[in-house]
């Protein structure tokens, strides 16, 4: 490992964020692993103490400005923007409130937190911001339009930010992570959301049985049970002097996404 860094993560109560926080702390970094809820932060702090890991956890809802301001209390070397939500359902009828809620977290909250982190990074002329996007940004999925749109917007913003920051410093890096499908429960949580409102009034009501069958089989076939391959990429982006612009995993899903792009 290179020298120990101070690494700030969002959405660390579960999935990639949780696994990355533990992995990074085990590798000797100081990890500020923020979570969506107080309860998740308490669990993570208990785990860290029991396992003698340098992890500090507290609630940080990235859509809440007063929560985002907590980042100002830390001199961080790396910010990992991991927190996200995913609405599902047809774009032809999803409510704007649902669309907006995804954009609030995945785009606006993420960029606002990044702006706060960059202030200090620019001042000290050092740092890395890692954004967890998705292969769904390259190959947007039907009935996951809201989520896919936010990740496309985020990936596009990351390219812009990288080019802009390059004008200011060669020591501040902006890196994009594009995971494929992993069984963290995130996809199941998201695909279920549309059935809260896609009822008899939906244009697609008669297609719902087939849709459920297809999406379940899609994720059953694609999802990896271990998050190791993507966590390794996240760790690498945090540790190396010059992280790559883009990391994706698993490699075969990345190739699949490029292939699907031709049919978009
Ligand atoms: N799993 C996949 O197949 C997959 C594929 C591509 C990309 N990704 C991306 O990977 C990242 C992590 O996802 P994951 O699979 O590890 O799922 P996850 O375990 O559900 O992680 C998402 C985390 O974000 C938190 N969160 C939601 N809204 C938040 C908010 N407003 N403020 C702070 N935290 C918030 C969630 O907390 P609560 O659960 O308490 O709400 C959860 O801990 C996400 O950016 C996701 O888009 C995942």
mmCIF file of C-alpha atoms and ligand atoms in Angstrom:
data_model
loop_
_atom_site.group_PDB
_atom_site.id
_atom_site.type_symbol
_atom_site.label_atom_id
_atom_site.label_comp_id
_atom_site.label_asym_id
_atom_site.label_seq_id
_atom_site.Cartn_x
_atom_site.Cartn_y
_atom_site.Cartn_z
ATOM 1 C CA UNK A 1 0.000 0.000 0.000
ATOM 2 C CA UNK A 2 1.010 3.611 -0.564
ATOM 3 C CA UNK A 3 0.866 5.949 2.436
ATOM 4 C CA UNK A 4 -2.201 5.976 4.642
ATOM 5 C CA UNK A 5 -4.968 8.337 3.524
ATOM 6 C CA UNK A 6 -8.043 9.903 5.071
ATOM 7 C CA UNK A 7 -10.972 8.565 3.069
ATOM 8 C CA UNK A 8 -14.546 9.820 3.322
ATOM 9 C CA UNK A 9 -17.327 7.564 1.970
ATOM 10 C CA UNK A 10 -21.066 8.087 1.575
ATOM 11 C CA UNK A 11 -23.723 5.380 1.826
ATOM 12 C CA UNK A 12 -21.480 3.071 3.872
ATOM 13 C CA UNK A 13 -24.243 1.334 5.797
ATOM 14 C CA UNK A 14 -24.431 -1.507 3.277
ATOM 15 C CA UNK A 15 -23.168 -2.965 0.010
ATOM 16 C CA UNK A 16 -20.084 -1.536 -1.742
ATOM 17 C CA UNK A 17 -19.761 1.354 0.713
ATOM 18 C CA UNK A 18 -19.686 -0.943 3.742
ATOM 19 C CA UNK A 19 -17.308 -3.447 2.120
ATOM 20 C CA UNK A 20 -15.009 -0.669 0.860
ATOM 21 C CA UNK A 21 -14.906 1.040 4.270
ATOM 22 C CA UNK A 22 -13.803 -2.179 5.945
ATOM 23 C CA UNK A 23 -11.346 -3.100 3.235
ATOM 24 C CA UNK A 24 -9.742 0.372 3.259
ATOM 25 C CA UNK A 25 -9.518 0.457 7.060
ATOM 26 C CA UNK A 26 -7.922 -3.011 7.088
ATOM 27 C CA UNK A 27 -5.324 -1.636 4.682
ATOM 28 C CA UNK A 28 -4.387 1.065 7.179
ATOM 29 C CA UNK A 29 -6.401 4.057 6.036
ATOM 30 C CA UNK A 30 -8.399 6.367 8.273
ATOM 31 C CA UNK A 31 -11.977 5.929 7.064
ATOM 32 C CA UNK A 32 -14.889 8.265 7.663
ATOM 33 C CA UNK A 33 -17.724 5.989 6.640
ATOM 34 C CA UNK A 34 -20.938 7.981 6.576
ATOM 35 C CA UNK A 35 -24.346 6.332 6.402
ATOM 36 C CA UNK A 36 -27.930 7.189 5.510
ATOM 37 C CA UNK A 37 -29.246 6.430 8.999
ATOM 38 C CA UNK A 38 -28.101 6.794 12.618
ATOM 39 C CA UNK A 39 -28.777 3.076 13.160
ATOM 40 C CA UNK A 40 -26.377 2.019 10.377
ATOM 41 C CA UNK A 41 -23.689 4.367 11.736
ATOM 42 C CA UNK A 42 -24.068 2.841 15.200
ATOM 43 C CA UNK A 43 -23.707 -0.694 13.792
ATOM 44 C CA UNK A 44 -20.622 0.254 11.814
ATOM 45 C CA UNK A 45 -18.994 1.980 14.810
ATOM 46 C CA UNK A 46 -19.651 -1.105 16.941
ATOM 47 C CA UNK A 47 -18.107 -3.353 14.280
ATOM 48 C CA UNK A 48 -15.088 -1.049 13.900
ATOM 49 C CA UNK A 49 -14.434 -0.952 17.650
ATOM 50 C CA UNK A 50 -14.784 -4.736 17.985
ATOM 51 C CA UNK A 51 -12.350 -5.247 15.111
ATOM 52 C CA UNK A 52 -9.934 -2.480 16.005
ATOM 53 C CA UNK A 53 -10.455 -0.627 12.710
ATOM 54 C CA UNK A 54 -9.881 3.104 12.194
ATOM 55 C CA UNK A 55 -13.445 3.833 11.077
ATOM 56 C CA UNK A 56 -15.585 6.724 12.246
ATOM 57 C CA UNK A 57 -19.202 6.548 11.193
ATOM 58 C CA UNK A 58 -22.084 9.008 11.433
ATOM 59 C CA UNK A 59 -25.292 9.798 9.586
ATOM 60 C CA UNK A 60 -24.900 11.937 6.477
ATOM 61 C CA UNK A 61 -27.917 12.203 4.208
ATOM 62 C CA UNK A 62 -26.384 13.597 1.031
ATOM 63 C CA UNK A 63 -29.628 15.275 0.052
ATOM 64 C CA UNK A 64 -29.607 17.353 3.269
ATOM 65 C CA UNK A 65 -27.413 20.519 3.125
ATOM 66 C CA UNK A 66 -26.851 20.575 6.918
ATOM 67 C CA UNK A 67 -25.610 16.965 6.766
ATOM 68 C CA UNK A 68 -23.357 17.661 3.773
ATOM 69 C CA UNK A 69 -21.711 20.490 5.705
ATOM 70 C CA UNK A 70 -20.283 17.910 8.139
ATOM 71 C CA UNK A 71 -17.594 17.143 5.545
ATOM 72 C CA UNK A 72 -16.064 20.579 6.257
ATOM 73 C CA UNK A 73 -14.834 19.240 9.623
ATOM 74 C CA UNK A 74 -12.421 16.843 7.918
ATOM 75 C CA UNK A 75 -9.179 17.192 6.014
ATOM 76 C CA UNK A 76 -9.794 14.423 3.527
ATOM 77 C CA UNK A 77 -7.554 12.963 0.830
ATOM 78 C CA UNK A 78 -10.220 10.918 -0.936
ATOM 79 C CA UNK A 79 -13.982 11.302 -1.254
ATOM 80 C CA UNK A 80 -15.912 8.252 -2.447
ATOM 81 C CA UNK A 81 -19.364 9.258 -3.703
ATOM 82 C CA UNK A 82 -21.161 5.956 -3.291
ATOM 83 C CA UNK A 83 -24.647 6.709 -1.900
ATOM 84 C CA UNK A 84 -27.491 6.320 -4.375
ATOM 85 C CA UNK A 85 -31.143 5.528 -4.798
ATOM 86 C CA UNK A 86 -32.937 3.972 -7.752
ATOM 87 C CA UNK A 87 -36.507 4.542 -8.791
ATOM 88 C CA UNK A 88 -38.037 2.160 -11.294
ATOM 89 C CA UNK A 89 -41.074 2.150 -13.560
ATOM 90 C CA UNK A 90 -41.975 3.416 -16.988
ATOM 91 C CA UNK A 91 -40.811 6.904 -17.890
ATOM 92 C CA UNK A 92 -44.138 7.345 -19.691
ATOM 93 C CA UNK A 93 -45.896 7.636 -16.354
ATOM 94 C CA UNK A 94 -43.483 7.833 -13.392
ATOM 95 C CA UNK A 95 -44.192 10.884 -11.225
ATOM 96 C CA UNK A 96 -41.824 13.818 -11.380
ATOM 97 C CA UNK A 97 -41.433 13.549 -7.595
ATOM 98 C CA UNK A 98 -39.920 10.082 -7.975
ATOM 99 C CA UNK A 99 -37.625 11.235 -10.777
ATOM 100 C CA UNK A 100 -36.600 14.279 -8.781
ATOM 101 C CA UNK A 101 -35.861 12.194 -5.681
ATOM 102 C CA UNK A 102 -33.275 10.141 -7.618
ATOM 103 C CA UNK A 103 -31.691 13.258 -9.085
ATOM 104 C CA UNK A 104 -31.606 14.910 -5.628
ATOM 105 C CA UNK A 105 -29.445 12.083 -4.257
ATOM 106 C CA UNK A 106 -27.509 10.676 -7.221
ATOM 107 C CA UNK A 107 -26.712 13.943 -8.987
ATOM 108 C CA UNK A 108 -27.412 17.114 -6.964
ATOM 109 C CA UNK A 109 -26.442 15.805 -3.499
ATOM 110 C CA UNK A 110 -23.389 14.071 -4.946
ATOM 111 C CA UNK A 111 -22.166 17.156 -6.803
ATOM 112 C CA UNK A 112 -22.882 19.454 -3.841
ATOM 113 C CA UNK A 113 -20.837 17.240 -1.497
ATOM 114 C CA UNK A 114 -18.055 17.047 -4.072
ATOM 115 C CA UNK A 115 -17.946 20.848 -4.330
ATOM 116 C CA UNK A 116 -17.421 21.072 -0.566
ATOM 117 C CA UNK A 117 -14.659 18.430 -0.648
ATOM 118 C CA UNK A 118 -12.938 20.096 -3.603
ATOM 119 C CA UNK A 119 -12.592 23.402 -1.744
ATOM 120 C CA UNK A 120 -10.078 21.867 0.642
ATOM 121 C CA UNK A 121 -8.459 19.670 -2.021
ATOM 122 C CA UNK A 122 -7.838 22.700 -4.234
ATOM 123 C CA UNK A 123 -6.457 24.631 -1.255
ATOM 124 C CA UNK A 124 -3.994 21.876 -0.362
ATOM 125 C CA UNK A 125 -3.427 20.891 -4.016
ATOM 126 C CA UNK A 126 -4.046 17.213 -3.357
ATOM 127 C CA UNK A 127 -6.889 14.739 -3.449
ATOM 128 C CA UNK A 128 -9.013 12.244 -5.309
ATOM 129 C CA UNK A 129 -12.755 12.129 -5.844
ATOM 130 C CA UNK A 130 -14.141 8.719 -6.748
ATOM 131 C CA UNK A 131 -17.650 8.534 -8.173
ATOM 132 C CA UNK A 132 -19.599 5.275 -8.171
ATOM 133 C CA UNK A 133 -21.684 5.404 -11.318
ATOM 134 C CA UNK A 134 -22.968 2.297 -13.117
ATOM 135 C CA UNK A 135 -22.732 0.391 -16.379
ATOM 136 C CA UNK A 136 -26.418 1.373 -16.624
ATOM 137 C CA UNK A 137 -25.094 4.835 -17.569
ATOM 138 C CA UNK A 138 -23.717 3.309 -20.768
ATOM 139 C CA UNK A 139 -26.544 0.825 -21.330
ATOM 140 C CA UNK A 140 -29.690 2.348 -19.775
ATOM 141 C CA UNK A 141 -32.294 -0.185 -18.778
ATOM 142 C CA UNK A 142 -36.024 -0.091 -19.569
ATOM 143 C CA UNK A 143 -38.183 0.358 -16.456
ATOM 144 C CA UNK A 144 -35.071 1.610 -14.636
ATOM 145 C CA UNK A 145 -35.052 4.850 -16.606
ATOM 146 C CA UNK A 146 -34.960 7.216 -13.661
ATOM 147 C CA UNK A 147 -31.940 5.497 -12.107
ATOM 148 C CA UNK A 148 -30.182 5.066 -15.480
ATOM 149 C CA UNK A 149 -30.689 8.752 -16.323
ATOM 150 C CA UNK A 150 -29.133 9.887 -13.053
ATOM 151 C CA UNK A 151 -26.091 7.683 -13.608
ATOM 152 C CA UNK A 152 -25.684 8.920 -17.207
ATOM 153 C CA UNK A 153 -25.877 12.493 -15.929
ATOM 154 C CA UNK A 154 -23.341 11.702 -13.217
ATOM 155 C CA UNK A 155 -20.884 9.998 -15.598
ATOM 156 C CA UNK A 156 -21.156 12.921 -17.980
ATOM 157 C CA UNK A 157 -20.554 15.396 -15.148
ATOM 158 C CA UNK A 158 -17.514 13.426 -13.987
ATOM 159 C CA UNK A 159 -15.870 13.768 -17.439
ATOM 160 C CA UNK A 160 -16.462 17.509 -17.375
ATOM 161 C CA UNK A 161 -15.207 17.898 -13.813
ATOM 162 C CA UNK A 162 -12.034 15.933 -14.572
ATOM 163 C CA UNK A 163 -11.191 18.162 -17.529
ATOM 164 C CA UNK A 164 -11.910 21.339 -15.558
ATOM 165 C CA UNK A 165 -9.867 20.319 -12.517
ATOM 166 C CA UNK A 166 -6.920 19.382 -14.752
ATOM 167 C CA UNK A 167 -6.554 23.127 -15.462
ATOM 168 C CA UNK A 168 -6.030 23.760 -11.760
ATOM 169 C CA UNK A 169 -3.914 20.875 -10.558
ATOM 170 C CA UNK A 170 -2.158 17.689 -11.608
ATOM 171 C CA UNK A 171 -2.482 16.395 -8.043
ATOM 172 C CA UNK A 172 -6.274 16.287 -7.867
ATOM 173 C CA UNK A 173 -7.809 13.275 -9.557
ATOM 174 C CA UNK A 174 -11.360 12.491 -10.577
ATOM 175 C CA UNK A 175 -12.130 8.831 -11.113
ATOM 176 C CA UNK A 176 -15.256 7.011 -12.255
ATOM 177 C CA UNK A 177 -16.225 3.499 -11.147
ATOM 178 C CA UNK A 178 -18.757 1.621 -13.244
ATOM 179 C CA UNK A 179 -20.031 -1.496 -11.501
ATOM 180 C CA UNK A 180 -22.047 -4.104 -13.320
ATOM 181 C CA UNK A 181 -24.698 -6.102 -11.466
ATOM 182 C CA UNK A 182 -23.812 -7.264 -7.923
ATOM 183 C CA UNK A 183 -26.123 -8.903 -5.440
ATOM 184 C CA UNK A 184 -26.169 -6.257 -2.703
ATOM 185 C CA UNK A 185 -29.966 -6.083 -2.611
ATOM 186 C CA UNK A 186 -29.867 -2.691 -4.352
ATOM 187 C CA UNK A 187 -31.340 -3.933 -7.644
ATOM 188 C CA UNK A 188 -34.146 -5.878 -5.949
ATOM 189 C CA UNK A 189 -35.019 -2.838 -3.805
ATOM 190 C CA UNK A 190 -35.146 -0.681 -6.923
ATOM 191 C CA UNK A 191 -37.134 -2.952 -9.235
ATOM 192 C CA UNK A 192 -39.730 -3.452 -6.491
ATOM 193 C CA UNK A 193 -40.401 0.303 -6.205
ATOM 194 C CA UNK A 194 -42.424 0.487 -9.415
ATOM 195 C CA UNK A 195 -44.973 -2.023 -8.130
ATOM 196 C CA UNK A 196 -45.922 0.479 -5.424
ATOM 197 C CA UNK A 197 -47.598 2.493 -8.184
ATOM 198 C CA UNK A 198 -47.744 0.543 -11.478
ATOM 199 C CA UNK A 199 -51.255 -0.771 -10.829
ATOM 200 C CA UNK A 200 -54.331 -1.324 -13.038
ATOM 201 C CA UNK A 201 -54.058 2.293 -14.190
ATOM 202 C CA UNK A 202 -50.611 1.706 -15.723
ATOM 203 C CA UNK A 203 -50.162 1.527 -19.506
ATOM 204 C CA UNK A 204 -48.100 -1.585 -18.854
ATOM 205 C CA UNK A 205 -50.462 -3.372 -16.453
ATOM 206 C CA UNK A 206 -50.987 -6.341 -18.793
ATOM 207 C CA UNK A 207 -47.219 -6.731 -19.266
ATOM 208 C CA UNK A 208 -46.346 -6.765 -15.574
ATOM 209 C CA UNK A 209 -46.203 -10.554 -15.101
ATOM 210 C CA UNK A 210 -43.782 -10.907 -18.007
ATOM 211 C CA UNK A 211 -41.791 -7.909 -16.846
ATOM 212 C CA UNK A 212 -41.372 -9.409 -13.358
ATOM 213 C CA UNK A 213 -40.266 -12.733 -14.816
ATOM 214 C CA UNK A 214 -37.783 -11.110 -17.200
ATOM 215 C CA UNK A 215 -36.210 -8.753 -14.678
ATOM 216 C CA UNK A 216 -35.870 -11.446 -12.023
ATOM 217 C CA UNK A 217 -34.197 -13.793 -14.463
ATOM 218 C CA UNK A 218 -31.970 -10.954 -15.793
ATOM 219 C CA UNK A 219 -30.591 -10.120 -12.358
ATOM 220 C CA UNK A 220 -30.415 -13.786 -11.289
ATOM 221 C CA UNK A 221 -28.212 -14.506 -14.301
ATOM 222 C CA UNK A 222 -26.034 -11.400 -14.083
ATOM 223 C CA UNK A 223 -25.559 -10.531 -10.433
ATOM 224 C CA UNK A 224 -22.291 -11.476 -8.794
ATOM 225 C CA UNK A 225 -22.555 -12.596 -5.193
ATOM 226 C CA UNK A 226 -19.153 -11.315 -4.166
ATOM 227 C CA UNK A 227 -18.454 -7.572 -4.286
ATOM 228 C CA UNK A 228 -14.692 -8.249 -4.201
ATOM 229 C CA UNK A 229 -13.986 -7.385 -7.862
ATOM 230 C CA UNK A 230 -15.571 -3.933 -7.620
ATOM 231 C CA UNK A 231 -14.241 -3.192 -4.115
ATOM 232 C CA UNK A 232 -10.729 -3.954 -5.410
ATOM 233 C CA UNK A 233 -11.203 -1.289 -8.096
ATOM 234 C CA UNK A 234 -12.484 1.228 -5.538
ATOM 235 C CA UNK A 235 -9.491 0.537 -3.280
ATOM 236 C CA UNK A 236 -7.115 0.924 -6.216
ATOM 237 C CA UNK A 237 -8.650 4.258 -7.252
ATOM 238 C CA UNK A 238 -8.141 5.508 -3.673
ATOM 239 C CA UNK A 239 -4.573 4.317 -3.265
ATOM 240 C CA UNK A 240 -2.677 4.895 -6.503
ATOM 241 C CA UNK A 241 -0.976 8.212 -7.228
ATOM 242 C CA UNK A 242 -2.753 8.576 -10.556
ATOM 243 C CA UNK A 243 -6.058 6.734 -10.629
ATOM 244 C CA UNK A 244 -7.487 5.775 -13.988
ATOM 245 C CA UNK A 245 -10.285 7.872 -15.456
ATOM 246 C CA UNK A 246 -12.581 4.889 -15.365
ATOM 247 C CA UNK A 247 -12.683 1.479 -13.704
ATOM 248 C CA UNK A 248 -15.351 -1.105 -14.392
ATOM 249 C CA UNK A 249 -16.082 -4.637 -13.234
ATOM 250 C CA UNK A 250 -16.827 -7.369 -13.975
ATOM 251 C CA UNK A 251 -14.971 -7.059 -17.304
ATOM 252 C CA UNK A 252 -17.459 -9.200 -19.213
ATOM 253 C CA UNK A 253 -20.377 -6.963 -18.215
ATOM 254 C CA UNK A 254 -18.378 -3.923 -19.284
ATOM 255 C CA UNK A 255 -17.925 -5.465 -22.742
ATOM 256 C CA UNK A 256 -21.638 -6.371 -22.737
ATOM 257 C CA UNK A 257 -22.580 -2.752 -21.960
ATOM 258 C CA UNK A 258 -20.490 -1.510 -24.914
ATOM 259 C CA UNK A 259 -22.216 -4.038 -27.146
ATOM 260 C CA UNK A 260 -25.691 -3.011 -25.922
ATOM 261 C CA UNK A 261 -24.799 0.658 -26.526
ATOM 262 C CA UNK A 262 -24.845 -0.060 -30.257
ATOM 263 C CA UNK A 263 -28.559 -0.825 -30.000
ATOM 264 C CA UNK A 264 -29.521 2.224 -27.914
HETATM 265 N N1 LIG B 1 -25.400 -3.387 -6.825
HETATM 266 C C1 LIG B 1 -25.312 -3.160 -8.118
HETATM 267 O O1 LIG B 1 -25.609 -4.032 -8.961
HETATM 268 C C2 LIG B 1 -24.842 -1.820 -8.621
HETATM 269 C C3 LIG B 1 -24.543 -1.708 -9.983
HETATM 270 C C4 LIG B 1 -24.092 -0.508 -10.487
HETATM 271 C C5 LIG B 1 -23.899 0.568 -9.637
HETATM 272 N N2 LIG B 1 -24.181 0.442 -8.318
HETATM 273 C C6 LIG B 1 -23.943 1.628 -7.478
HETATM 274 O O2 LIG B 1 -23.148 1.284 -6.379
HETATM 275 C C7 LIG B 1 -23.412 2.159 -5.282
HETATM 276 C C8 LIG B 1 -23.664 1.337 -4.043
HETATM 277 O O3 LIG B 1 -24.770 0.482 -4.266
HETATM 278 P P1 LIG B 1 -24.905 -0.927 -3.536
HETATM 279 O O4 LIG B 1 -25.160 -1.941 -4.581
HETATM 280 O O5 LIG B 1 -23.804 -1.108 -2.583
HETATM 281 O O6 LIG B 1 -26.325 -0.746 -2.816
HETATM 282 P P2 LIG B 1 -26.709 -0.303 -1.322
HETATM 283 O O7 LIG B 1 -26.122 -1.278 -0.377
HETATM 284 O O8 LIG B 1 -28.172 -0.102 -1.286
HETATM 285 O O9 LIG B 1 -25.926 1.070 -1.173
HETATM 286 C C9 LIG B 1 -26.493 2.338 -1.364
HETATM 287 C C10 LIG B 1 -26.342 3.070 -0.068
HETATM 288 O O10 LIG B 1 -26.729 4.426 -0.244
HETATM 289 C C11 LIG B 1 -27.447 4.810 0.906
HETATM 290 N N3 LIG B 1 -28.259 5.999 0.627
HETATM 291 C C12 LIG B 1 -29.418 6.101 -0.059
HETATM 292 N N4 LIG B 1 -29.853 7.365 -0.059
HETATM 293 C C13 LIG B 1 -28.937 8.090 0.644
HETATM 294 C C14 LIG B 1 -28.825 9.447 0.995
HETATM 295 N N5 LIG B 1 -29.758 10.354 0.653
HETATM 296 N N6 LIG B 1 -27.757 9.837 1.719
HETATM 297 C C15 LIG B 1 -26.820 8.950 2.098
HETATM 298 N N7 LIG B 1 -26.870 7.632 1.807
HETATM 299 C C16 LIG B 1 -27.928 7.228 1.078
HETATM 300 C C17 LIG B 1 -28.267 3.594 1.273
HETATM 301 O O11 LIG B 1 -28.731 3.662 2.606
HETATM 302 P P3 LIG B 1 -30.167 3.032 3.017
HETATM 303 O O12 LIG B 1 -30.198 1.649 2.433
HETATM 304 O O13 LIG B 1 -30.160 3.080 4.503
HETATM 305 O O14 LIG B 1 -31.188 3.930 2.400
HETATM 306 C C18 LIG B 1 -27.255 2.487 1.038
HETATM 307 O O15 LIG B 1 -26.483 2.244 2.199
HETATM 308 C C19 LIG B 1 -24.576 3.021 -5.731
HETATM 309 O O16 LIG B 1 -24.080 4.259 -6.215
HETATM 310 C C20 LIG B 1 -25.184 2.229 -6.885
HETATM 311 O O17 LIG B 1 -25.846 3.065 -7.807
HETATM 312 C C21 LIG B 1 -24.647 -0.720 -7.789
#
